[in-house]
Amino acid sequence: MDCRAVGLAVLLLGSLLVPLGSVGAAADSENRTTAALAQQPDVGANEVVVRTTFSLEDTGEDEVRVRKEYFIGEEVSFLSRAFPYDIDDVSTRHMRRDGDFFHWTESGPVASVEYVANASVFGVSLGTGYSPGQREGNFAFLELGSRGPSHDATTERTQLAVAGEGYASSNHVVLGPHETHTRTVDDRRVTLVVPENVDLGPAPEAVLDALAETERRLDAAGGNRPSVSAFAVPTRGVVGYASGGDVVVDNTAPMAGTWQHEYVHATKQQYSPDDSARWVVEADAEYYGALYAFRRGDLTFRQFRSQLTGTSQHESERLTDPETWLTNPWYRTEYTRGALVVATLDAAIRNATAGERSYEDVFRRTNAHEGRLTHEAFRRIVVDVGGPSVGPLVDRYVAGTADPPIPDNPYAFTDPSLNTSLSVDKPHEDDMRGLHPGQRARLRLSVSNDGTDPSAAVGFSTDLPDHWQFLSSYGVTSGPNANTGYLQIPTNDSTTATLLIRLPENAPVGQYNYSVTARDVGGSTATLSGVATVVNESASDDSESDDSATNETLAPTVNASITLENVSSDYQHAVATELDDTTVLVQRDRQIDFRFAVEGTNHSVEGIGLVTEMSEWSDDGRFSDRFSDNRTLTVRARFTDGSTVERDYRIQVVPALDPAIAYDRSELYGDRMTARIGTATTLRAISLNRPEYDGHEIAWFVDGQRVATGQRFDYEFTDGEQNVTVVVRDGTGFTATETKRFRGQTTAEEGLERARGVPIALYAIAVAILVGLGLFVRAARS
């Protein structure tokens, strides 16, 4: 028996199981073109340098040309490479081909294999599926991947290059015309790459600003990479990912935290969790992505909350046990629920330590943790940072199934390092003069930010005379625990805000001191003080005035009235319902569009607007907003003769239904929910806004035919495709639906479907095993 044959097969199999970048491996991260790599690299005696060069030269419309060069140290005795995909137009130097394998002939220190392959094989396998390499015209976006040669060298380095126009990072290449935008932050160079044929949604400077902000603000000691490449390309089915230290985000993604999320993955995380702490990886990135988008002003506080409202989707969902997680296109446990848990821990740590520490300290310590990060280690770190009072939160929300509270106070997420500078002015001096007992006075403010950072979540507090009441105003809110309405003010910019103040019915005549304080999450505050005067005259509940008038109200036009002509929403599950003439039922945090009209008057209408937003009259009476809590809208019509008329509408908020169909993921394969004919699975009606539907009517339909009622439905795959629809109706009359397509297939079709999801590396392993067995048999016969 030839023992060398068996040893070679084992080495080949082992090399396919060890990813590039394991212990002893390194990667060059500079952008390299063919000219930059014309010279042979310095190679150690027991080292292999693998240089991969991509080009579009002499290729078909879906293909790319690849040149693999191996620079081999003098103490290296063998090198072999198998390609687990089809290759054509093959040429070699100092390499001998044996089927799918290429072996170094030992006749020179530089060996190479050049070939043409389909571009799609140079993609990346993600938790949500496979994102293929792309080729379209003179553009290609490709990933190097982790497959490398087998050899007996102790060190392996990789270099990535392009022939012709293009850009190469350590792990990705763009072939064809492109633009690069660079920013250096704390000795780390960040390069944004935008192919010529791609339309980037946000401005390149906005993307770099977001990444630079994340680099500066998040001190997590997560690595020392000197450079990071960020690619804005069509990602085909995923919003973004981080791979090989690079950031890849779909070019259409809005500035809502995705770029920051992937940057955290690429540059800030270096801990290695076991299954009990695996949720931390995505939860940390999701939370800090949303947090920094909020602090930059890319998200309002309401939008920040919406990204963290991932309450439990069924009774056994537990972060420490991945087997209980839900994974659907609309919800993933480790992302949504995980980020909400991190937000809860961050706020609790800040509160317990009087702002001296935060979850960022936890992040830093998880990176410094030696060995695998377990749940027990994570809990110890949290308690060490935040104190014993925080430990039960970990038990309840991480190891347990209780739902974390939804953040309701933006100042729990302050960042004193933000350089914001607020100032408040009162452009209309008469706003608080000539007031009447019982009146609702309107105080218009101009709020400016002269700092170098955006000012997020600017809210107001007041110091008023006894029994005077500060009412919430459009665009702003009162109280530290309000859910909506905080202002955002960009750098070196200003905005206007209108505060409503109600006087008591028995307010005595006289002068009163008052003050208003603006505050943001950077800790910046500004206070405006003034004197209000009350006169002994009756008045309507009104404070309308132009720039020169007082708060006197003219008599309303006789017989005129305001009606709600239409209320609607473009969102699929947020159709508002009018309960009566003055109460409107809407779903929480959904964009609702109103149109008001005036009836019963011959006077011309100058405008219809909200009392809380008098500076923005609209001729057609249109108004749009999102609502998190019950609220009263006061609508006022103003006529050309100077008279006005008002009407109050009560907005009653109910949770959004947001139905979705959940299923046991292990039973289904592919994006279209396919399984073998006869396979049974239990479908569940879930909501993104509550653990379970309670007291709702739920019905199931298959191809339009009603088949079942209740939270669960036992479905069996049949031959062909069927549309399964769940219809949910609540007690107030809201109805919402969700439809998914299911396809049954034969045993042979199922095998092909499963095969499509098998990683390419497994095919390579199978090939290696077969070759090894063949060599073994041949050696045995000889």
mmCIF file with all atom_site columns, C-alpha atoms in Angstrom, residues 66-160:
data_model
loop_
_atom_site.group_PDB
_atom_site.id
_atom_site.type_symbol
_atom_site.label_atom_id
_atom_site.label_alt_id
_atom_site.label_comp_id
_atom_site.label_asym_id
_atom_site.label_entity_id
_atom_site.label_seq_id
_atom_site.pdbx_PDB_ins_code
_atom_site.Cartn_x
_atom_site.Cartn_y
_atom_site.Cartn_z
_atom_site.occupancy
_atom_site.B_iso_or_equiv
_atom_site.pdbx_formal_charge
_atom_site.auth_seq_id
_atom_site.auth_comp_id
_atom_site.auth_asym_id
_atom_site.auth_atom_id
_atom_site.pdbx_PDB_model_num
ATOM 1  C CA . VAL A 1 66  ? -9.572  34.160 -12.915 1.00 0.00 ? 66  VAL A CA 1
ATOM 2  C CA . ARG A 1 67  ? -5.817  33.787 -12.526 1.00 0.00 ? 67  ARG A CA 1
ATOM 3  C CA . LYS A 1 68  ? -4.585  31.958 -9.425  1.00 0.00 ? 68  LYS A CA 1
ATOM 4  C CA . GLU A 1 69  ? -0.874  32.435 -8.752  1.00 0.00 ? 69  GLU A CA 1
ATOM 5  C CA . TYR A 1 70  ? 0.934   30.536 -6.012  1.00 0.00 ? 70  TYR A CA 1
ATOM 6  C CA . PHE A 1 71  ? 4.256   31.915 -4.740  1.00 0.00 ? 71  PHE A CA 1
ATOM 7  C CA . ILE A 1 72  ? 5.798   29.022 -2.879  1.00 0.00 ? 72  ILE A CA 1
ATOM 8  C CA . GLY A 1 73  ? 8.528   29.126 -0.218  1.00 0.00 ? 73  GLY A CA 1
ATOM 9  C CA . GLU A 1 74  ? 11.605  26.919 -0.525  1.00 0.00 ? 74  GLU A CA 1
ATOM 10 C CA . GLU A 1 75  ? 10.662  24.681 2.427   1.00 0.00 ? 75  GLU A CA 1
ATOM 11 C CA . VAL A 1 76  ? 7.185   23.904 1.085   1.00 0.00 ? 76  VAL A CA 1
ATOM 12 C CA . SER A 1 77  ? 7.014   20.388 -0.383  1.00 0.00 ? 77  SER A CA 1
ATOM 13 C CA . PHE A 1 78  ? 3.535   20.168 -1.933  1.00 0.00 ? 78  PHE A CA 1
ATOM 14 C CA . LEU A 1 79  ? 0.558   22.276 -3.005  1.00 0.00 ? 79  LEU A CA 1
ATOM 15 C CA . SER A 1 80  ? -2.726  21.162 -4.570  1.00 0.00 ? 80  SER A CA 1
ATOM 16 C CA . ARG A 1 81  ? -5.965  22.889 -5.494  1.00 0.00 ? 81  ARG A CA 1
ATOM 17 C CA . ALA A 1 82  ? -9.422  21.637 -6.406  1.00 0.00 ? 82  ALA A CA 1
ATOM 18 C CA . PHE A 1 83  ? -12.080 23.932 -7.869  1.00 0.00 ? 83  PHE A CA 1
ATOM 19 C CA . PRO A 1 84  ? -15.608 22.975 -6.722  1.00 0.00 ? 84  PRO A CA 1
ATOM 20 C CA . TYR A 1 85  ? -17.262 24.575 -9.751  1.00 0.00 ? 85  TYR A CA 1
ATOM 21 C CA . ASP A 1 86  ? -17.052 24.269 -13.525 1.00 0.00 ? 86  ASP A CA 1
ATOM 22 C CA . ILE A 1 87  ? -14.040 25.936 -15.170 1.00 0.00 ? 87  ILE A CA 1
ATOM 23 C CA . ASP A 1 88  ? -13.216 26.427 -18.857 1.00 0.00 ? 88  ASP A CA 1
ATOM 24 C CA . ASP A 1 89  ? -10.404 27.788 -21.035 1.00 0.00 ? 89  ASP A CA 1
ATOM 25 C CA . VAL A 1 90  ? -7.842  26.453 -18.560 1.00 0.00 ? 90  VAL A CA 1
ATOM 26 C CA . SER A 1 91  ? -4.106  27.147 -18.780 1.00 0.00 ? 91  SER A CA 1
ATOM 27 C CA . THR A 1 92  ? -1.463  26.265 -16.206 1.00 0.00 ? 92  THR A CA 1
ATOM 28 C CA . ARG A 1 93  ? 2.131   26.923 -15.260 1.00 0.00 ? 93  ARG A CA 1
ATOM 29 C CA . HIS A 1 94  ? 4.060   24.399 -13.112 1.00 0.00 ? 94  HIS A CA 1
ATOM 30 C CA . MET A 1 95  ? 0.712   22.748 -12.248 1.00 0.00 ? 95  MET A CA 1
ATOM 31 C CA . ARG A 1 96  ? -0.387  19.263 -13.340 1.00 0.00 ? 96  ARG A CA 1
ATOM 32 C CA . ARG A 1 97  ? -4.093  18.624 -13.801 1.00 0.00 ? 97  ARG A CA 1
ATOM 33 C CA . ASP A 1 98  ? -5.626  15.398 -12.534 1.00 0.00 ? 98  ASP A CA 1
ATOM 34 C CA . GLY A 1 99  ? -9.399  15.590 -13.062 1.00 0.00 ? 99  GLY A CA 1
ATOM 35 C CA . ASP A 1 100 ? -10.717 18.385 -10.864 1.00 0.00 ? 100 ASP A CA 1
ATOM 36 C CA . PHE A 1 101 ? -7.395  18.682 -9.017  1.00 0.00 ? 101 PHE A CA 1
ATOM 37 C CA . PHE A 1 102 ? -4.266  20.657 -9.869  1.00 0.00 ? 102 PHE A CA 1
ATOM 38 C CA . HIS A 1 103 ? -0.953  19.658 -8.294  1.00 0.00 ? 103 HIS A CA 1
ATOM 39 C CA . TRP A 1 104 ? 2.240   21.684 -8.104  1.00 0.00 ? 104 TRP A CA 1
ATOM 40 C CA . THR A 1 105 ? 4.979   20.007 -10.162 1.00 0.00 ? 105 THR A CA 1
ATOM 41 C CA . GLU A 1 106 ? 7.769   21.385 -7.902  1.00 0.00 ? 106 GLU A CA 1
ATOM 42 C CA . SER A 1 107 ? 9.560   22.630 -11.052 1.00 0.00 ? 107 SER A CA 1
ATOM 43 C CA . GLY A 1 108 ? 9.401   26.339 -10.117 1.00 0.00 ? 108 GLY A CA 1
ATOM 44 C CA . PRO A 1 109 ? 8.629   28.617 -7.146  1.00 0.00 ? 109 PRO A CA 1
ATOM 45 C CA . VAL A 1 110 ? 5.703   30.275 -8.940  1.00 0.00 ? 110 VAL A CA 1
ATOM 46 C CA . ALA A 1 111 ? 2.782   28.181 -10.172 1.00 0.00 ? 111 ALA A CA 1
ATOM 47 C CA . SER A 1 112 ? -0.509  29.321 -11.656 1.00 0.00 ? 112 SER A CA 1
ATOM 48 C CA . VAL A 1 113 ? -3.893  28.220 -12.960 1.00 0.00 ? 113 VAL A CA 1
ATOM 49 C CA . GLU A 1 114 ? -5.922  30.501 -15.224 1.00 0.00 ? 114 GLU A CA 1
ATOM 50 C CA . TYR A 1 115 ? -9.531  29.764 -16.169 1.00 0.00 ? 115 TYR A CA 1
ATOM 51 C CA . VAL A 1 116 ? -12.989 31.157 -16.941 1.00 0.00 ? 116 VAL A CA 1
ATOM 52 C CA . ALA A 1 117 ? -15.960 30.494 -14.617 1.00 0.00 ? 117 ALA A CA 1
ATOM 53 C CA . ASN A 1 118 ? -19.510 31.660 -14.102 1.00 0.00 ? 118 ASN A CA 1
ATOM 54 C CA . ALA A 1 119 ? -19.532 34.839 -12.002 1.00 0.00 ? 119 ALA A CA 1
ATOM 55 C CA . SER A 1 120 ? -22.279 33.555 -9.718  1.00 0.00 ? 120 SER A CA 1
ATOM 56 C CA . VAL A 1 121 ? -19.933 31.076 -7.991  1.00 0.00 ? 121 VAL A CA 1
ATOM 57 C CA . PHE A 1 122 ? -17.959 33.971 -6.472  1.00 0.00 ? 122 PHE A CA 1
ATOM 58 C CA . GLY A 1 123 ? -20.641 34.851 -3.944  1.00 0.00 ? 123 GLY A CA 1
ATOM 59 C CA . VAL A 1 124 ? -21.164 34.488 -0.215  1.00 0.00 ? 124 VAL A CA 1
ATOM 60 C CA . SER A 1 125 ? -23.288 32.109 1.862   1.00 0.00 ? 125 SER A CA 1
ATOM 61 C CA . LEU A 1 126 ? -25.313 33.974 4.480   1.00 0.00 ? 126 LEU A CA 1
ATOM 62 C CA . GLY A 1 127 ? -27.719 32.929 7.188   1.00 0.00 ? 127 GLY A CA 1
ATOM 63 C CA . THR A 1 128 ? -30.565 34.079 4.962   1.00 0.00 ? 128 THR A CA 1
ATOM 64 C CA . GLY A 1 129 ? -29.301 32.349 1.810   1.00 0.00 ? 129 GLY A CA 1
ATOM 65 C CA . TYR A 1 130 ? -26.664 32.613 -0.895  1.00 0.00 ? 130 TYR A CA 1
ATOM 66 C CA . SER A 1 131 ? -25.793 35.991 -2.410  1.00 0.00 ? 131 SER A CA 1
ATOM 67 C CA . PRO A 1 132 ? -24.212 35.158 -5.787  1.00 0.00 ? 132 PRO A CA 1
ATOM 68 C CA . GLY A 1 133 ? -21.432 36.957 -7.563  1.00 0.00 ? 133 GLY A CA 1
ATOM 69 C CA . GLN A 1 134 ? -22.691 39.394 -10.191 1.00 0.00 ? 134 GLN A CA 1
ATOM 70 C CA . ARG A 1 135 ? -21.817 40.122 -13.804 1.00 0.00 ? 135 ARG A CA 1
ATOM 71 C CA . GLU A 1 136 ? -23.723 42.591 -15.967 1.00 0.00 ? 136 GLU A CA 1
ATOM 72 C CA . GLY A 1 137 ? -22.150 44.205 -19.014 1.00 0.00 ? 137 GLY A CA 1
ATOM 73 C CA . ASN A 1 138 ? -18.844 45.793 -18.035 1.00 0.00 ? 138 ASN A CA 1
ATOM 74 C CA . PHE A 1 139 ? -19.628 45.444 -14.313 1.00 0.00 ? 139 PHE A CA 1
ATOM 75 C CA . ALA A 1 140 ? -18.918 42.586 -11.924 1.00 0.00 ? 140 ALA A CA 1
ATOM 76 C CA . PHE A 1 141 ? -18.949 42.264 -8.148  1.00 0.00 ? 141 PHE A CA 1
ATOM 77 C CA . LEU A 1 142 ? -17.235 39.176 -6.769  1.00 0.00 ? 142 LEU A CA 1
ATOM 78 C CA . GLU A 1 143 ? -16.119 37.694 -3.455  1.00 0.00 ? 143 GLU A CA 1
ATOM 79 C CA . LEU A 1 144 ? -12.845 35.819 -3.038  1.00 0.00 ? 144 LEU A CA 1
ATOM 80 C CA . GLY A 1 145 ? -14.325 33.403 -0.511  1.00 0.00 ? 145 GLY A CA 1
ATOM 81 C CA . SER A 1 146 ? -12.520 31.114 1.908   1.00 0.00 ? 146 SER A CA 1
ATOM 82 C CA . ARG A 1 147 ? -11.571 28.223 -0.371  1.00 0.00 ? 147 ARG A CA 1
ATOM 83 C CA . GLY A 1 148 ? -7.836  27.896 -0.743  1.00 0.00 ? 148 GLY A CA 1
ATOM 84 C CA . PRO A 1 149 ? -5.190  25.343 -1.719  1.00 0.00 ? 149 PRO A CA 1
ATOM 85 C CA . SER A 1 150 ? -3.929  22.520 0.462   1.00 0.00 ? 150 SER A CA 1
ATOM 86 C CA . HIS A 1 151 ? -0.215  22.600 1.294   1.00 0.00 ? 151 HIS A CA 1
ATOM 87 C CA . ASP A 1 152 ? 2.254   21.982 4.095   1.00 0.00 ? 152 ASP A CA 1
ATOM 88 C CA . ALA A 1 153 ? 3.307   25.612 4.599   1.00 0.00 ? 153 ALA A CA 1
ATOM 89 C CA . THR A 1 154 ? 2.914   27.090 8.084   1.00 0.00 ? 154 THR A CA 1
ATOM 90 C CA . THR A 1 155 ? 1.756   30.492 6.802   1.00 0.00 ? 155 THR A CA 1
ATOM 91 C CA . GLU A 1 156 ? -0.524  31.532 3.979   1.00 0.00 ? 156 GLU A CA 1
ATOM 92 C CA . ARG A 1 157 ? -1.153  35.075 2.740   1.00 0.00 ? 157 ARG A CA 1
ATOM 93 C CA . THR A 1 158 ? -3.686  36.142 0.149   1.00 0.00 ? 158 THR A CA 1
ATOM 94 C CA . GLN A 1 159 ? -3.661  38.989 -2.346  1.00 0.00 ? 159 GLN A CA 1
ATOM 95 C CA . LEU A 1 160 ? -6.614  40.068 -4.469  1.00 0.00 ? 160 LEU A CA 1
#
